[in-house]
């Protein structure tokens, strides 16, 4: 089965949507990047940042300042220690970006896509219901097997998968006018990103990477909109409700409209200092930092062992 530009856009955006929450509200400008003092307002602030395609602000609202700073330091350390990208990966990346940013990119990409759309139309025929059912089983199994997702996130993921599978009808996927609009959006986004080589993309610090990510998010939204998938409307329509609080822990119910459905999930919030943050985001960031510290400790132990072995060998000589 081919992958249309909108499907690619959707896959990336729905990962971000796991953190989706809150409806838009205009806070004072100086408070935009400061976590709110109650869990519902904190959730709304994160949603507003996503609606504005401001991933820098979203990242600062997602983690307590000290933890965010440590995560950024880990990013910088990994950036400094990273080995160069492989020649094949670098070549493939450069080719894709060159095609997306070429002066005739829209026409050339549509010309390449046309035979694949024709093949899709010929092969699918009356098999779509069976393919939908198979895809539903596969996606449900993949979500369930993902050990990085909490139970609420898995339930949310299954709801999203069902909505997307109902939406992704063959006539929609093969609509040439929609495909042209999606390709134009992705091509314009690639030009705005201005990252022609993988080396340039991999050299970005955390804040520049998030700034580029905001550009990509805006472009992917536009590509999805070509297929009537309005993610900004979903963000605008989200409702948040405080279900419970106990000390520094809270549970918020979030619901939002998507593809003719109302999708709801519960998210855990945690108070740190004066602000509220997603409990799962905190857990994941702390786990990543702990894993990195453990790996560094093992590397240092290995180095010490090699030095000791060398010293003993020299003494024996």
PDB file of N, CA and C in Angstrom, residues 122-180:
ATOM      1  N   UNK A 122      -6.125   0.182  -8.375  1.00  0.00           N
ATOM      2  CA  UNK A 122      -6.330  -1.114  -9.025  1.00  0.00           C
ATOM      3  C   UNK A 122      -6.258  -2.260  -8.032  1.00  0.00           C
ATOM      4  N   UNK A 123      -5.371  -2.166  -7.048  1.00  0.00           N
ATOM      5  CA  UNK A 123      -5.162  -3.271  -6.127  1.00  0.00           C
ATOM      6  C   UNK A 123      -6.175  -3.325  -4.998  1.00  0.00           C
ATOM      7  N   UNK A 124      -6.632  -2.141  -4.562  1.00  0.00           N
ATOM      8  CA  UNK A 124      -7.521  -2.129  -3.402  1.00  0.00           C
ATOM      9  C   UNK A 124      -8.904  -2.642  -3.775  1.00  0.00           C
ATOM     10  N   UNK A 125      -9.541  -2.011  -4.769  1.00  0.00           N
ATOM     11  CA  UNK A 125     -10.863  -2.454  -5.201  1.00  0.00           C
ATOM     12  C   UNK A 125     -11.806  -2.657  -4.032  1.00  0.00           C
ATOM     13  N   UNK A 126     -12.395  -3.842  -3.951  1.00  0.00           N
ATOM     14  CA  UNK A 126     -13.338  -4.149  -2.880  1.00  0.00           C
ATOM     15  C   UNK A 126     -12.670  -4.712  -1.639  1.00  0.00           C
ATOM     16  N   UNK A 127     -11.329  -4.656  -1.588  1.00  0.00           N
ATOM     17  CA  UNK A 127     -10.618  -5.244  -0.454  1.00  0.00           C
ATOM     18  C   UNK A 127     -10.464  -4.278   0.733  1.00  0.00           C
ATOM     19  N   UNK A 128     -10.933  -3.042   0.575  1.00  0.00           N
ATOM     20  CA  UNK A 128     -10.676  -2.054   1.600  1.00  0.00           C
ATOM     21  C   UNK A 128     -11.224  -2.444   2.975  1.00  0.00           C
ATOM     22  N   UNK A 129     -12.463  -2.954   3.085  1.00  0.00           N
ATOM     23  CA  UNK A 129     -12.940  -3.339   4.423  1.00  0.00           C
ATOM     24  C   UNK A 129     -12.034  -4.357   5.112  1.00  0.00           C
ATOM     25  N   UNK A 130     -11.546  -5.340   4.347  1.00  0.00           N
ATOM     26  CA  UNK A 130     -10.649  -6.336   4.928  1.00  0.00           C
ATOM     27  C   UNK A 130      -9.324  -5.698   5.329  1.00  0.00           C
ATOM     28  N   UNK A 131      -8.825  -4.792   4.481  1.00  0.00           N
ATOM     29  CA  UNK A 131      -7.570  -4.109   4.788  1.00  0.00           C
ATOM     30  C   UNK A 131      -7.731  -3.225   6.027  1.00  0.00           C
ATOM     31  N   UNK A 132      -8.878  -2.582   6.170  1.00  0.00           N
ATOM     32  CA  UNK A 132      -9.143  -1.774   7.361  1.00  0.00           C
ATOM     33  C   UNK A 132      -9.116  -2.632   8.617  1.00  0.00           C
ATOM     34  N   UNK A 133      -9.795  -3.779   8.541  1.00  0.00           N
ATOM     35  CA  UNK A 133      -9.851  -4.663   9.709  1.00  0.00           C
ATOM     36  C   UNK A 133      -8.458  -5.161  10.082  1.00  0.00           C
ATOM     37  N   UNK A 134      -7.674  -5.520   9.075  1.00  0.00           N
ATOM     38  CA  UNK A 134      -6.312  -5.992   9.319  1.00  0.00           C
ATOM     39  C   UNK A 134      -5.456  -4.891   9.939  1.00  0.00           C
ATOM     40  N   UNK A 135      -5.588  -3.682   9.379  1.00  0.00           N
ATOM     41  CA  UNK A 135      -4.823  -2.558   9.904  1.00  0.00           C
ATOM     42  C   UNK A 135      -5.216  -2.245  11.340  1.00  0.00           C
ATOM     43  N   UNK A 136      -6.503  -2.364  11.641  1.00  0.00           N
ATOM     44  CA  UNK A 136      -6.975  -2.101  12.999  1.00  0.00           C
ATOM     45  C   UNK A 136      -6.357  -3.080  13.989  1.00  0.00           C
ATOM     46  N   UNK A 137      -6.319  -4.355  13.614  1.00  0.00           N
ATOM     47  CA  UNK A 137      -5.717  -5.369  14.480  1.00  0.00           C
ATOM     48  C   UNK A 137      -4.230  -5.092  14.683  1.00  0.00           C
ATOM     49  N   UNK A 138      -3.553  -4.760  13.588  1.00  0.00           N
ATOM     50  CA  UNK A 138      -2.114  -4.499  13.658  1.00  0.00           C
ATOM     51  C   UNK A 138      -1.817  -3.289  14.541  1.00  0.00           C
ATOM     52  N   UNK A 139      -2.559  -2.185  14.340  1.00  0.00           N
ATOM     53  CA  UNK A 139      -2.312  -0.978  15.113  1.00  0.00           C
ATOM     54  C   UNK A 139      -2.617  -1.196  16.590  1.00  0.00           C
ATOM     55  N   UNK A 140      -3.696  -1.907  16.877  1.00  0.00           N
ATOM     56  CA  UNK A 140      -4.046  -2.179  18.278  1.00  0.00           C
ATOM     57  C   UNK A 140      -2.948  -2.986  18.958  1.00  0.00           C
ATOM     58  N   UNK A 141      -2.430  -3.987  18.242  1.00  0.00           N
ATOM     59  CA  UNK A 141      -1.365  -4.816  18.805  1.00  0.00           C
ATOM     60  C   UNK A 141      -0.092  -4.002  19.022  1.00  0.00           C
ATOM     61  N   UNK A 142       0.228  -3.124  18.059  1.00  0.00           N
ATOM     62  CA  UNK A 142       1.433  -2.308  18.174  1.00  0.00           C
ATOM     63  C   UNK A 142       1.332  -1.342  19.344  1.00  0.00           C
ATOM     64  N   UNK A 143       0.157  -0.748  19.513  1.00  0.00           N
ATOM     65  CA  UNK A 143      -0.046   0.188  20.632  1.00  0.00           C
ATOM     66  C   UNK A 143       0.061  -0.558  21.957  1.00  0.00           C
ATOM     67  N   UNK A 144      -0.568  -1.717  22.032  1.00  0.00           N
ATOM     68  CA  UNK A 144      -0.559  -2.490  23.270  1.00  0.00           C
ATOM     69  C   UNK A 144       0.846  -2.957  23.628  1.00  0.00           C
ATOM     70  N   UNK A 145       1.652  -3.245  22.621  1.00  0.00           N
ATOM     71  CA  UNK A 145       2.997  -3.764  22.863  1.00  0.00           C
ATOM     72  C   UNK A 145       4.004  -2.667  23.202  1.00  0.00           C
ATOM     73  N   UNK A 146       3.621  -1.408  23.022  1.00  0.00           N
ATOM     74  CA  UNK A 146       4.538  -0.303  23.276  1.00  0.00           C
ATOM     75  C   UNK A 146       4.685  -0.084  24.780  1.00  0.00           C
ATOM     76  N   UNK A 147       5.825  -0.450  25.307  1.00  0.00           N
ATOM     77  CA  UNK A 147       6.040  -0.366  26.752  1.00  0.00           C
ATOM     78  C   UNK A 147       6.274   1.063  27.238  1.00  0.00           C
ATOM     79  N   UNK A 148       6.474   2.011  26.327  1.00  0.00           N
ATOM     80  CA  UNK A 148       6.702   3.391  26.724  1.00  0.00           C
ATOM     81  C   UNK A 148       5.403   4.159  26.933  1.00  0.00           C
ATOM     82  N   UNK A 149       4.268   3.557  26.565  1.00  0.00           N
ATOM     83  CA  UNK A 149       2.978   4.223  26.713  1.00  0.00           C
ATOM     84  C   UNK A 149       2.276   3.766  27.983  1.00  0.00           C
ATOM     85  N   UNK A 150       1.713   4.733  28.705  1.00  0.00           N
ATOM     86  CA  UNK A 150       0.898   4.402  29.872  1.00  0.00           C
ATOM     87  C   UNK A 150      -0.450   3.879  29.405  1.00  0.00           C
ATOM     88  N   UNK A 151      -1.224   3.288  30.333  1.00  0.00           N
ATOM     89  CA  UNK A 151      -2.512   2.698  29.971  1.00  0.00           C
ATOM     90  C   UNK A 151      -3.437   3.721  29.327  1.00  0.00           C
ATOM     91  N   UNK A 152      -3.492   4.940  29.884  1.00  0.00           N
ATOM     92  CA  UNK A 152      -4.358   5.979  29.325  1.00  0.00           C
ATOM     93  C   UNK A 152      -3.907   6.375  27.930  1.00  0.00           C
ATOM     94  N   UNK A 153      -2.588   6.411  27.703  1.00  0.00           N
ATOM     95  CA  UNK A 153      -2.058   6.752  26.389  1.00  0.00           C
ATOM     96  C   UNK A 153      -2.396   5.663  25.374  1.00  0.00           C
ATOM     97  N   UNK A 154      -2.376   4.416  25.803  1.00  0.00           N
ATOM     98  CA  UNK A 154      -2.746   3.328  24.897  1.00  0.00           C
ATOM     99  C   UNK A 154      -4.219   3.420  24.499  1.00  0.00           C
ATOM    100  N   UNK A 155      -5.079   3.714  25.463  1.00  0.00           N
ATOM    101  CA  UNK A 155      -6.503   3.854  25.160  1.00  0.00           C
ATOM    102  C   UNK A 155      -6.720   5.013  24.195  1.00  0.00           C
ATOM    103  N   UNK A 156      -6.005   6.099  24.423  1.00  0.00           N
ATOM    104  CA  UNK A 156      -6.082   7.256  23.533  1.00  0.00           C
ATOM    105  C   UNK A 156      -5.602   6.879  22.129  1.00  0.00           C
ATOM    106  N   UNK A 157      -4.509   6.156  22.064  1.00  0.00           N
ATOM    107  CA  UNK A 157      -3.966   5.737  20.778  1.00  0.00           C
ATOM    108  C   UNK A 157      -4.932   4.860  19.999  1.00  0.00           C
ATOM    109  N   UNK A 158      -5.623   3.968  20.696  1.00  0.00           N
ATOM    110  CA  UNK A 158      -6.597   3.102  20.012  1.00  0.00           C
ATOM    111  C   UNK A 158      -7.763   3.916  19.455  1.00  0.00           C
ATOM    112  N   UNK A 159      -8.225   4.902  20.224  1.00  0.00           N
ATOM    113  CA  UNK A 159      -9.293   5.762  19.727  1.00  0.00           C
ATOM    114  C   UNK A 159      -8.858   6.517  18.483  1.00  0.00           C
ATOM    115  N   UNK A 160      -7.638   7.040  18.516  1.00  0.00           N
ATOM    116  CA  UNK A 160      -7.109   7.754  17.364  1.00  0.00           C
ATOM    117  C   UNK A 160      -7.002   6.839  16.144  1.00  0.00           C
ATOM    118  N   UNK A 161      -6.511   5.633  16.371  1.00  0.00           N
ATOM    119  CA  UNK A 161      -6.358   4.685  15.265  1.00  0.00           C
ATOM    120  C   UNK A 161      -7.703   4.368  14.628  1.00  0.00           C
ATOM    121  N   UNK A 162      -8.729   4.154  15.438  1.00  0.00           N
ATOM    122  CA  UNK A 162     -10.062   3.869  14.903  1.00  0.00           C
ATOM    123  C   UNK A 162     -10.584   5.039  14.076  1.00  0.00           C
ATOM    124  N   UNK A 163     -10.388   6.259  14.591  1.00  0.00           N
ATOM    125  CA  UNK A 163     -10.865   7.438  13.870  1.00  0.00           C
ATOM    126  C   UNK A 163     -10.149   7.595  12.536  1.00  0.00           C
ATOM    127  N   UNK A 164      -8.846   7.381  12.548  1.00  0.00           N
ATOM    128  CA  UNK A 164      -8.055   7.539  11.326  1.00  0.00           C
ATOM    129  C   UNK A 164      -8.421   6.480  10.289  1.00  0.00           C
ATOM    130  N   UNK A 165      -8.611   5.251  10.727  1.00  0.00           N
ATOM    131  CA  UNK A 165      -8.954   4.185   9.786  1.00  0.00           C
ATOM    132  C   UNK A 165     -10.320   4.412   9.148  1.00  0.00           C
ATOM    133  N   UNK A 166     -11.255   4.953   9.902  1.00  0.00           N
ATOM    134  CA  UNK A 166     -12.553   5.280   9.324  1.00  0.00           C
ATOM    135  C   UNK A 166     -12.441   6.426   8.319  1.00  0.00           C
ATOM    136  N   UNK A 167     -11.538   7.334   8.609  1.00  0.00           N
ATOM    137  CA  UNK A 167     -11.336   8.514   7.747  1.00  0.00           C
ATOM    138  C   UNK A 167     -10.612   8.171   6.451  1.00  0.00           C
ATOM    139  N   UNK A 168      -9.642   7.286   6.507  1.00  0.00           N
ATOM    140  CA  UNK A 168      -8.735   7.031   5.378  1.00  0.00           C
ATOM    141  C   UNK A 168      -9.378   6.126   4.337  1.00  0.00           C
ATOM    142  N   UNK A 169     -10.372   6.651   3.640  1.00  0.00           N
ATOM    143  CA  UNK A 169     -11.046   5.892   2.583  1.00  0.00           C
ATOM    144  C   UNK A 169     -10.261   6.002   1.276  1.00  0.00           C
ATOM    145  N   UNK A 170     -10.335   4.985   0.423  1.00  0.00           N
ATOM    146  CA  UNK A 170      -9.574   5.010  -0.839  1.00  0.00           C
ATOM    147  C   UNK A 170      -9.820   6.257  -1.679  1.00  0.00           C
ATOM    148  N   UNK A 171     -11.088   6.689  -1.793  1.00  0.00           N
ATOM    149  CA  UNK A 171     -11.388   7.862  -2.617  1.00  0.00           C
ATOM    150  C   UNK A 171     -10.702   9.109  -2.084  1.00  0.00           C
ATOM    151  N   UNK A 172     -10.552   9.198  -0.764  1.00  0.00           N
ATOM    152  CA  UNK A 172      -9.864  10.340  -0.164  1.00  0.00           C
ATOM    153  C   UNK A 172      -8.368  10.268  -0.439  1.00  0.00           C
ATOM    154  N   UNK A 173      -7.804   9.094  -0.251  1.00  0.00           N
ATOM    155  CA  UNK A 173      -6.360   8.912  -0.421  1.00  0.00           C
ATOM    156  C   UNK A 173      -5.934   9.173  -1.864  1.00  0.00           C
ATOM    157  N   UNK A 174      -6.767   8.800  -2.833  1.00  0.00           N
ATOM    158  CA  UNK A 174      -6.389   8.905  -4.244  1.00  0.00           C
ATOM    159  C   UNK A 174      -6.877  10.191  -4.909  1.00  0.00           C
ATOM    160  N   UNK A 175      -7.464  11.087  -4.164  1.00  0.00           N
ATOM    161  CA  UNK A 175      -7.937  12.358  -4.714  1.00  0.00           C
ATOM    162  C   UNK A 175      -6.731  13.188  -5.176  1.00  0.00           C
ATOM    163  N   UNK A 176      -6.633  13.416  -6.482  1.00  0.00           N
ATOM    164  CA  UNK A 176      -5.452  14.082  -7.035  1.00  0.00           C
ATOM    165  C   UNK A 176      -5.341  15.541  -6.592  1.00  0.00           C
ATOM    166  N   UNK A 177      -6.455  16.235  -6.516  1.00  0.00           N
ATOM    167  CA  UNK A 177      -6.403  17.639  -6.112  1.00  0.00           C
ATOM    168  C   UNK A 177      -5.894  17.770  -4.676  1.00  0.00           C
ATOM    169  N   UNK A 178      -6.356  16.872  -3.810  1.00  0.00           N
ATOM    170  CA  UNK A 178      -5.882  16.886  -2.427  1.00  0.00           C
ATOM    171  C   UNK A 178      -4.385  16.561  -2.366  1.00  0.00           C
ATOM    172  N   UNK A 179      -3.971  15.586  -3.158  1.00  0.00           N
ATOM    173  CA  UNK A 179      -2.558  15.209  -3.168  1.00  0.00           C
ATOM    174  C   UNK A 179      -1.682  16.376  -3.595  1.00  0.00           C
ATOM    175  N   UNK A 180      -2.130  17.121  -4.595  1.00  0.00           N
ATOM    176  CA  UNK A 180      -1.348  18.275  -5.047  1.00  0.00           C
ATOM    177  C   UNK A 180      -1.225  19.325  -3.944  1.00  0.00           C
TER     178      UNK A 180
END
